[in-house]
Amino acid sequence: QVQLVQSGAEVKKPGASVKVSCKASGYTFTGYYMHWVRQAPGQGLEWMGWINPNSGATNYAQQFQGRVTMTRDTSINTAHMEMSRLRSDDTAVYYCAPRQSWGTTFDYWGQGTLVTVSS
Amino acid sequence: EIVLTQSPATLSLSPGERGTLSCRASQSVSNSLAWYQQKPGQAPRLLIYDASNRATGIPARFSGSGSGTDFTLTISSLEPEDFAVYYCQQRSNWSDTFGQGTKLEIK
């Protein structure tokens, strides 16, 4: 069965960076793009982008370009999302969700990682 | 970027009633639209894909319809566990977008 286990909650100061990890199991890690979606407290879902674990190619939503870096380590089936220059409005739960390149839906989700940005 | 607009923002109904949620796209997405349910403290759960197909394990009281720019999620007879937030989602060439959500609350 597909399992996505994300790293634990983080508290960061404004201007700092955070790196969230997502360890996948139960499917072929390199066969599915890994997407990241975030959700601010009490707000809706916001798509951030994806990484192709096979090639390392990435595609970021425009609003995150220059601040987000998605990487992967295929030896341990883990994807990472790093965000720099954190602001208070980056406080959110960050989810990972795999999807095949031709797919249109998110069938499986990680449990989410709360990132709190506060001085 | 395709914008998805959901209405209403909040829907207050009683168990047993019929719930109708709407999602409108700023341009045609053909039938490539999905619906998710999210409960507090949980990740979203896929309900409907390709506008009208129920995902695995989703009860038959959930149905989706529409194509192009106008879509509807219908819950035929609300159960207590159906009160949650619902999101629509679409994938275009290089990006995904979600609607802002409809909160279905108990009246």
PDB file of C-alpha atoms in Angstrom:
ATOM      1  CA  GLN A   1       0.000   0.000   0.000  1.00  0.00           C
ATOM      2  CA  VAL A   2       1.150   3.522  -0.762  1.00  0.00           C
ATOM      3  CA  GLN A   3       2.616   5.324   2.245  1.00  0.00           C
ATOM      4  CA  LEU A   4       3.983   8.841   2.400  1.00  0.00           C
ATOM      5  CA  VAL A   5       5.663   9.789   5.657  1.00  0.00           C
ATOM      6  CA  GLN A   6       6.626  13.421   6.070  1.00  0.00           C
ATOM      7  CA  SER A   7       9.081  15.004   8.457  1.00  0.00           C
ATOM      8  CA  GLY A   8       7.980  16.655  11.667  1.00  0.00           C
ATOM      9  CA  ALA A   9       6.735  20.128  12.453  1.00  0.00           C
ATOM     10  CA  GLU A  10       9.123  23.053  12.183  1.00  0.00           C
ATOM     11  CA  VAL A  11       9.272  26.521  13.738  1.00  0.00           C
ATOM     12  CA  LYS A  12      11.335  29.079  11.869  1.00  0.00           C
ATOM     13  CA  LYS A  13      12.080  32.774  12.095  1.00  0.00           C
ATOM     14  CA  PRO A  14      11.293  35.155   9.233  1.00  0.00           C
ATOM     15  CA  GLY A  15      14.065  35.112   6.648  1.00  0.00           C
ATOM     16  CA  ALA A  16      15.155  31.570   7.495  1.00  0.00           C
ATOM     17  CA  SER A  17      14.849  28.454   5.332  1.00  0.00           C
ATOM     18  CA  VAL A  18      13.019  25.180   5.925  1.00  0.00           C
ATOM     19  CA  LYS A  19      13.365  21.752   4.331  1.00  0.00           C
ATOM     20  CA  VAL A  20      10.480  19.284   4.459  1.00  0.00           C
ATOM     21  CA  SER A  21      10.943  15.644   3.497  1.00  0.00           C
ATOM     22  CA  CYS A  22       8.540  13.009   2.224  1.00  0.00           C
ATOM     23  CA  LYS A  23       9.516   9.340   2.318  1.00  0.00           C
ATOM     24  CA  ALA A  24       7.543   7.185  -0.100  1.00  0.00           C
ATOM     25  CA  SER A  25       6.873   3.463  -0.085  1.00  0.00           C
ATOM     26  CA  GLY A  26       4.485   0.979  -1.683  1.00  0.00           C
ATOM     27  CA  TYR A  27       4.998   2.135  -5.256  1.00  0.00           C
ATOM     28  CA  THR A  28       7.785   2.816  -7.749  1.00  0.00           C
ATOM     29  CA  PHE A  29       9.164   6.130  -6.513  1.00  0.00           C
ATOM     30  CA  THR A  30      10.686   7.120  -9.858  1.00  0.00           C
ATOM     31  CA  GLY A  31       7.463   6.415 -11.725  1.00  0.00           C
ATOM     32  CA  TYR A  32       5.440   9.236 -10.167  1.00  0.00           C
ATOM     33  CA  TYR A  33       6.073  12.964 -10.071  1.00  0.00           C
ATOM     34  CA  MET A  34       6.018  14.254  -6.511  1.00  0.00           C
ATOM     35  CA  HIS A  35       3.825  17.306  -6.042  1.00  0.00           C
ATOM     36  CA  TRP A  36       3.717  19.661  -3.100  1.00  0.00           C
ATOM     37  CA  VAL A  37       0.563  21.434  -1.915  1.00  0.00           C
ATOM     38  CA  ARG A  38       0.273  23.782   1.036  1.00  0.00           C
ATOM     39  CA  GLN A  39      -2.579  24.997   3.206  1.00  0.00           C
ATOM     40  CA  ALA A  40      -2.406  28.059   5.423  1.00  0.00           C
ATOM     41  CA  PRO A  41      -4.429  27.926   8.668  1.00  0.00           C
ATOM     42  CA  GLY A  42      -8.129  28.084   7.888  1.00  0.00           C
ATOM     43  CA  GLN A  43      -7.429  28.577   4.188  1.00  0.00           C
ATOM     44  CA  GLY A  44      -7.663  26.541   0.992  1.00  0.00           C
ATOM     45  CA  LEU A  45      -5.224  24.337  -0.886  1.00  0.00           C
ATOM     46  CA  GLU A  46      -2.403  25.873  -2.917  1.00  0.00           C
ATOM     47  CA  TRP A  47      -0.409  23.870  -5.463  1.00  0.00           C
ATOM     48  CA  MET A  48       3.339  24.584  -5.288  1.00  0.00           C
ATOM     49  CA  GLY A  49       4.906  22.449  -7.996  1.00  0.00           C
ATOM     50  CA  TRP A  50       6.428  19.072  -8.741  1.00  0.00           C
ATOM     51  CA  ILE A  51       9.638  17.153  -9.181  1.00  0.00           C
ATOM     52  CA  ASN A  52      10.206  14.236 -11.518  1.00  0.00           C
ATOM     53  CA  PRO A  53      12.155  11.813  -9.296  1.00  0.00           C
ATOM     54  CA  ASN A  54      13.471   9.994 -12.350  1.00  0.00           C
ATOM     55  CA  SER A  55      15.151  12.960 -14.037  1.00  0.00           C
ATOM     56  CA  GLY A  56      15.187  15.593 -11.307  1.00  0.00           C
ATOM     57  CA  ALA A  57      13.264  18.016 -13.518  1.00  0.00           C
ATOM     58  CA  THR A  58      11.087  20.472 -11.648  1.00  0.00           C
ATOM     59  CA  ASN A  59       8.150  22.751 -12.314  1.00  0.00           C
ATOM     60  CA  TYR A  60       7.242  25.414  -9.772  1.00  0.00           C
ATOM     61  CA  ALA A  61       4.144  27.555  -9.511  1.00  0.00           C
ATOM     62  CA  GLN A  62       5.000  31.079 -10.518  1.00  0.00           C
ATOM     63  CA  GLN A  63       4.422  32.537  -7.048  1.00  0.00           C
ATOM     64  CA  PHE A  64       7.100  30.249  -5.580  1.00  0.00           C
ATOM     65  CA  GLN A  65       9.772  30.526  -8.252  1.00  0.00           C
ATOM     66  CA  GLY A  66      13.062  31.718  -6.787  1.00  0.00           C
ATOM     67  CA  ARG A  67      12.140  30.671  -3.234  1.00  0.00           C
ATOM     68  CA  VAL A  68      11.323  26.964  -3.542  1.00  0.00           C
ATOM     69  CA  THR A  69      13.650  24.104  -4.447  1.00  0.00           C
ATOM     70  CA  MET A  70      12.421  20.550  -4.832  1.00  0.00           C
ATOM     71  CA  THR A  71      14.935  17.713  -4.774  1.00  0.00           C
ATOM     72  CA  ARG A  72      14.922  13.966  -4.386  1.00  0.00           C
ATOM     73  CA  ASP A  73      17.099  11.113  -3.190  1.00  0.00           C
ATOM     74  CA  THR A  74      16.187   8.007  -5.138  1.00  0.00           C
ATOM     75  CA  SER A  75      18.403   5.791  -2.950  1.00  0.00           C
ATOM     76  CA  ILE A  76      15.980   6.285  -0.064  1.00  0.00           C
ATOM     77  CA  ASN A  77      12.778   7.076  -1.992  1.00  0.00           C
ATOM     78  CA  THR A  78      12.534  10.516  -0.458  1.00  0.00           C
ATOM     79  CA  ALA A  79      11.515  13.872  -1.881  1.00  0.00           C
ATOM     80  CA  HIS A  80      12.358  17.206  -0.313  1.00  0.00           C
ATOM     81  CA  MET A  81      10.873  20.683  -0.542  1.00  0.00           C
ATOM     82  CA  GLU A  82      13.014  23.575   0.628  1.00  0.00           C
ATOM     83  CA  MET A  83      11.696  27.110   0.958  1.00  0.00           C
ATOM     84  CA  SER A  84      13.929  30.084   1.629  1.00  0.00           C
ATOM     85  CA  ARG A  85      13.374  33.647   2.828  1.00  0.00           C
ATOM     86  CA  LEU A  86      10.413  32.554   4.901  1.00  0.00           C
ATOM     87  CA  ARG A  87       7.662  35.038   5.744  1.00  0.00           C
ATOM     88  CA  SER A  88       4.868  34.838   8.285  1.00  0.00           C
ATOM     89  CA  ASP A  89       2.389  34.080   5.510  1.00  0.00           C
ATOM     90  CA  ASP A  90       4.338  30.907   4.693  1.00  0.00           C
ATOM     91  CA  THR A  91       2.934  29.435   7.903  1.00  0.00           C
ATOM     92  CA  ALA A  92       1.031  26.429   6.601  1.00  0.00           C
ATOM     93  CA  VAL A  93       0.716  22.682   6.459  1.00  0.00           C
ATOM     94  CA  TYR A  94       2.777  21.336   3.572  1.00  0.00           C
ATOM     95  CA  TYR A  95       1.668  18.121   1.868  1.00  0.00           C
ATOM     96  CA  CYS A  96       3.407  15.840  -0.608  1.00  0.00           C
ATOM     97  CA  ALA A  97       1.310  13.920  -3.142  1.00  0.00           C
ATOM     98  CA  PRO A  98       2.565  11.642  -5.952  1.00  0.00           C
ATOM     99  CA  ARG A  99       1.011  11.564  -9.394  1.00  0.00           C
ATOM    100  CA  GLN A 100       1.940   9.963 -12.704  1.00  0.00           C
ATOM    101  CA  SER A 101       3.013  12.412 -15.372  1.00  0.00           C
ATOM    102  CA  TRP A 102      -0.237  12.013 -17.307  1.00  0.00           C
ATOM    103  CA  GLY A 103      -2.449  11.915 -14.227  1.00  0.00           C
ATOM    104  CA  THR A 104      -4.856  14.632 -13.201  1.00  0.00           C
ATOM    105  CA  THR A 105      -5.698  13.823  -9.574  1.00  0.00           C
ATOM    106  CA  PHE A 106      -4.016  13.340  -6.212  1.00  0.00           C
ATOM    107  CA  ASP A 107      -4.998   9.896  -4.986  1.00  0.00           C
ATOM    108  CA  TYR A 108      -2.530   9.736  -2.097  1.00  0.00           C
ATOM    109  CA  TRP A 109      -1.278  12.389   0.309  1.00  0.00           C
ATOM    110  CA  GLY A 110       1.324  12.612   3.019  1.00  0.00           C
ATOM    111  CA  GLN A 111       0.137  13.383   6.532  1.00  0.00           C
ATOM    112  CA  GLY A 112       1.288  16.980   6.229  1.00  0.00           C
ATOM    113  CA  THR A 113       4.037  18.984   7.914  1.00  0.00           C
ATOM    114  CA  LEU A 114       3.218  22.155   9.829  1.00  0.00           C
ATOM    115  CA  VAL A 115       5.719  24.933   9.253  1.00  0.00           C
ATOM    116  CA  THR A 116       5.294  27.909  11.561  1.00  0.00           C
ATOM    117  CA  VAL A 117       7.112  31.141  10.758  1.00  0.00           C
ATOM    118  CA  SER A 118       7.227  33.465  13.728  1.00  0.00           C
ATOM    119  CA  SER A 119       9.637  35.908  15.288  1.00  0.00           C
TER     120      SER A 119
ATOM    121  CA  GLU B   1      -3.667  30.147 -14.920  1.00  0.00           C
ATOM    122  CA  ILE B   2      -7.159  28.670 -14.745  1.00  0.00           C
ATOM    123  CA  VAL B   3      -9.135  30.008 -11.799  1.00  0.00           C
ATOM    124  CA  LEU B   4     -11.726  27.786 -10.126  1.00  0.00           C
ATOM    125  CA  THR B   5     -14.539  29.534  -8.270  1.00  0.00           C
ATOM    126  CA  GLN B   6     -16.649  27.522  -5.849  1.00  0.00           C
ATOM    127  CA  SER B   7     -20.076  28.412  -4.549  1.00  0.00           C
ATOM    128  CA  PRO B   8     -21.471  28.794  -2.064  1.00  0.00           C
ATOM    129  CA  ALA B   9     -18.658  29.440   0.377  1.00  0.00           C
ATOM    130  CA  THR B  10     -20.730  27.863   3.137  1.00  0.00           C
ATOM    131  CA  LEU B  11     -23.696  25.528   2.812  1.00  0.00           C
ATOM    132  CA  SER B  12     -25.853  24.823   5.849  1.00  0.00           C
ATOM    133  CA  LEU B  13     -27.960  21.684   5.590  1.00  0.00           C
ATOM    134  CA  SER B  14     -29.406  18.945   7.769  1.00  0.00           C
ATOM    135  CA  PRO B  15     -28.606  15.226   7.625  1.00  0.00           C
ATOM    136  CA  GLY B  16     -30.774  13.519   5.039  1.00  0.00           C
ATOM    137  CA  GLU B  17     -30.973  16.601   2.832  1.00  0.00           C
ATOM    138  CA  ARG B  18     -29.472  16.878  -0.636  1.00  0.00           C
ATOM    139  CA  GLY B  19     -26.313  18.931  -1.044  1.00  0.00           C
ATOM    140  CA  THR B  20     -25.348  20.657  -4.276  1.00  0.00           C
ATOM    141  CA  LEU B  21     -21.926  22.289  -4.613  1.00  0.00           C
ATOM    142  CA  SER B  22     -20.745  24.257  -7.621  1.00  0.00           C
ATOM    143  CA  CYS B  23     -17.349  24.834  -9.248  1.00  0.00           C
ATOM    144  CA  ARG B  24     -16.849  27.198 -12.188  1.00  0.00           C
ATOM    145  CA  ALA B  25     -13.641  27.384 -14.245  1.00  0.00           C
ATOM    146  CA  SER B  26     -12.364  30.588 -15.840  1.00  0.00           C
ATOM    147  CA  GLN B  27     -11.851  28.671 -19.081  1.00  0.00           C
ATOM    148  CA  SER B  28     -12.769  25.235 -20.333  1.00  0.00           C
ATOM    149  CA  VAL B  29     -11.095  22.271 -18.618  1.00  0.00           C
ATOM    150  CA  SER B  30     -13.059  19.734 -20.673  1.00  0.00           C
ATOM    151  CA  ASN B  31     -13.978  17.035 -18.114  1.00  0.00           C
ATOM    152  CA  SER B  32     -10.652  17.173 -16.297  1.00  0.00           C
ATOM    153  CA  LEU B  33     -11.988  18.172 -12.902  1.00  0.00           C
ATOM    154  CA  ALA B  34     -11.776  16.456  -9.538  1.00  0.00           C
ATOM    155  CA  TRP B  35     -13.466  16.878  -6.159  1.00  0.00           C
ATOM    156  CA  TYR B  36     -11.909  16.331  -2.734  1.00  0.00           C
ATOM    157  CA  GLN B  37     -13.289  16.178   0.788  1.00  0.00           C
ATOM    158  CA  GLN B  38     -11.243  17.456   3.713  1.00  0.00           C
ATOM    159  CA  LYS B  39     -11.986  17.060   7.406  1.00  0.00           C
ATOM    160  CA  PRO B  40     -10.199  19.006  10.156  1.00  0.00           C
ATOM    161  CA  GLY B  41      -6.661  17.816  10.763  1.00  0.00           C
ATOM    162  CA  GLN B  42      -6.721  15.454   7.791  1.00  0.00           C
ATOM    163  CA  ALA B  43      -5.308  15.470   4.282  1.00  0.00           C
ATOM    164  CA  PRO B  44      -7.795  15.840   1.434  1.00  0.00           C
ATOM    165  CA  ARG B  45      -9.475  12.703   0.120  1.00  0.00           C
ATOM    166  CA  LEU B  46     -10.251  12.196  -3.567  1.00  0.00           C
ATOM    167  CA  LEU B  47     -13.985  11.758  -4.204  1.00  0.00           C
ATOM    168  CA  ILE B  48     -14.574  12.305  -7.922  1.00  0.00           C
ATOM    169  CA  TYR B  49     -12.244  12.336 -10.941  1.00  0.00           C
ATOM    170  CA  ASP B  50     -12.835  13.284 -14.568  1.00  0.00           C
ATOM    171  CA  ALA B  51     -15.887  15.247 -13.434  1.00  0.00           C
ATOM    172  CA  SER B  52     -18.199  12.291 -12.851  1.00  0.00           C
ATOM    173  CA  ASN B  53     -16.284   9.165 -11.818  1.00  0.00           C
ATOM    174  CA  ARG B  54     -16.275   8.098  -8.187  1.00  0.00           C
ATOM    175  CA  ALA B  55     -12.903   7.198  -6.746  1.00  0.00           C
ATOM    176  CA  THR B  56     -12.370   3.809  -5.157  1.00  0.00           C
ATOM    177  CA  GLY B  57     -14.437   3.298  -2.033  1.00  0.00           C
ATOM    178  CA  ILE B  58     -16.516   6.452  -2.377  1.00  0.00           C
ATOM    179  CA  PRO B  59     -20.213   5.915  -1.540  1.00  0.00           C
ATOM    180  CA  ALA B  60     -22.784   6.135  -4.299  1.00  0.00           C
ATOM    181  CA  ARG B  61     -24.492   9.117  -2.645  1.00  0.00           C
ATOM    182  CA  PHE B  62     -21.646  11.244  -4.056  1.00  0.00           C
ATOM    183  CA  SER B  63     -21.969  12.144  -7.727  1.00  0.00           C
ATOM    184  CA  GLY B  64     -20.342  14.637 -10.046  1.00  0.00           C
ATOM    185  CA  SER B  65     -21.484  16.230 -13.255  1.00  0.00           C
ATOM    186  CA  GLY B  66     -20.547  18.931 -15.733  1.00  0.00           C
ATOM    187  CA  SER B  67     -18.031  19.688 -18.430  1.00  0.00           C
ATOM    188  CA  GLY B  68     -16.306  22.681 -19.901  1.00  0.00           C
ATOM    189  CA  THR B  69     -16.556  25.411 -17.267  1.00  0.00           C
ATOM    190  CA  ASP B  70     -19.438  24.403 -14.978  1.00  0.00           C
ATOM    191  CA  PHE B  71     -19.340  21.477 -12.571  1.00  0.00           C
ATOM    192  CA  THR B  72     -21.480  20.174  -9.737  1.00  0.00           C
ATOM    193  CA  LEU B  73     -20.880  17.832  -6.821  1.00  0.00           C
ATOM    194  CA  THR B  74     -24.091  16.362  -5.461  1.00  0.00           C
ATOM    195  CA  ILE B  75     -24.521  14.469  -2.214  1.00  0.00           C
ATOM    196  CA  SER B  76     -27.908  12.815  -2.493  1.00  0.00           C
ATOM    197  CA  SER B  77     -28.682  12.337   1.207  1.00  0.00           C
ATOM    198  CA  LEU B  78     -26.277  13.819   3.705  1.00  0.00           C
ATOM    199  CA  GLU B  79     -24.788  11.587   6.357  1.00  0.00           C
ATOM    200  CA  PRO B  80     -23.264  13.062   9.535  1.00  0.00           C
ATOM    201  CA  GLU B  81     -19.756  12.206   8.301  1.00  0.00           C
ATOM    202  CA  ASP B  82     -20.242  14.250   5.099  1.00  0.00           C
ATOM    203  CA  PHE B  83     -20.016  17.596   6.877  1.00  0.00           C
ATOM    204  CA  ALA B  84     -16.596  18.840   5.829  1.00  0.00           C
ATOM    205  CA  VAL B  85     -14.893  21.170   3.355  1.00  0.00           C
ATOM    206  CA  TYR B  86     -14.996  20.298  -0.347  1.00  0.00           C
ATOM    207  CA  TYR B  87     -12.519  21.434  -2.999  1.00  0.00           C
ATOM    208  CA  CYS B  88     -12.506  21.179  -6.763  1.00  0.00           C
ATOM    209  CA  GLN B  89      -9.205  20.855  -8.635  1.00  0.00           C
ATOM    210  CA  GLN B  90      -7.994  20.924 -12.218  1.00  0.00           C
ATOM    211  CA  ARG B  91      -4.755  20.235 -14.008  1.00  0.00           C
ATOM    212  CA  SER B  92      -3.738  22.260 -17.030  1.00  0.00           C
ATOM    213  CA  ASN B  93      -0.535  21.938 -19.028  1.00  0.00           C
ATOM    214  CA  TRP B  94       1.925  23.194 -16.467  1.00  0.00           C
ATOM    215  CA  SER B  95      -0.006  23.902 -13.305  1.00  0.00           C
ATOM    216  CA  ASP B  96      -2.756  22.730 -11.015  1.00  0.00           C
ATOM    217  CA  THR B  97      -5.296  24.907  -9.300  1.00  0.00           C
ATOM    218  CA  PHE B  98      -7.829  24.365  -6.540  1.00  0.00           C
ATOM    219  CA  GLY B  99     -11.048  26.159  -5.817  1.00  0.00           C
ATOM    220  CA  GLN B 100     -11.245  28.080  -2.575  1.00  0.00           C
ATOM    221  CA  GLY B 101     -13.520  25.476  -1.011  1.00  0.00           C
ATOM    222  CA  THR B 102     -17.120  25.058   0.142  1.00  0.00           C
ATOM    223  CA  LYS B 103     -17.726  24.378   3.811  1.00  0.00           C
ATOM    224  CA  LEU B 104     -20.673  22.039   4.303  1.00  0.00           C
ATOM    225  CA  GLU B 105     -21.956  22.564   7.832  1.00  0.00           C
ATOM    226  CA  ILE B 106     -24.753  21.112   9.896  1.00  0.00           C
ATOM    227  CA  LYS B 107     -27.821  23.336  10.069  1.00  0.00           C
TER     228      LYS B 107
END
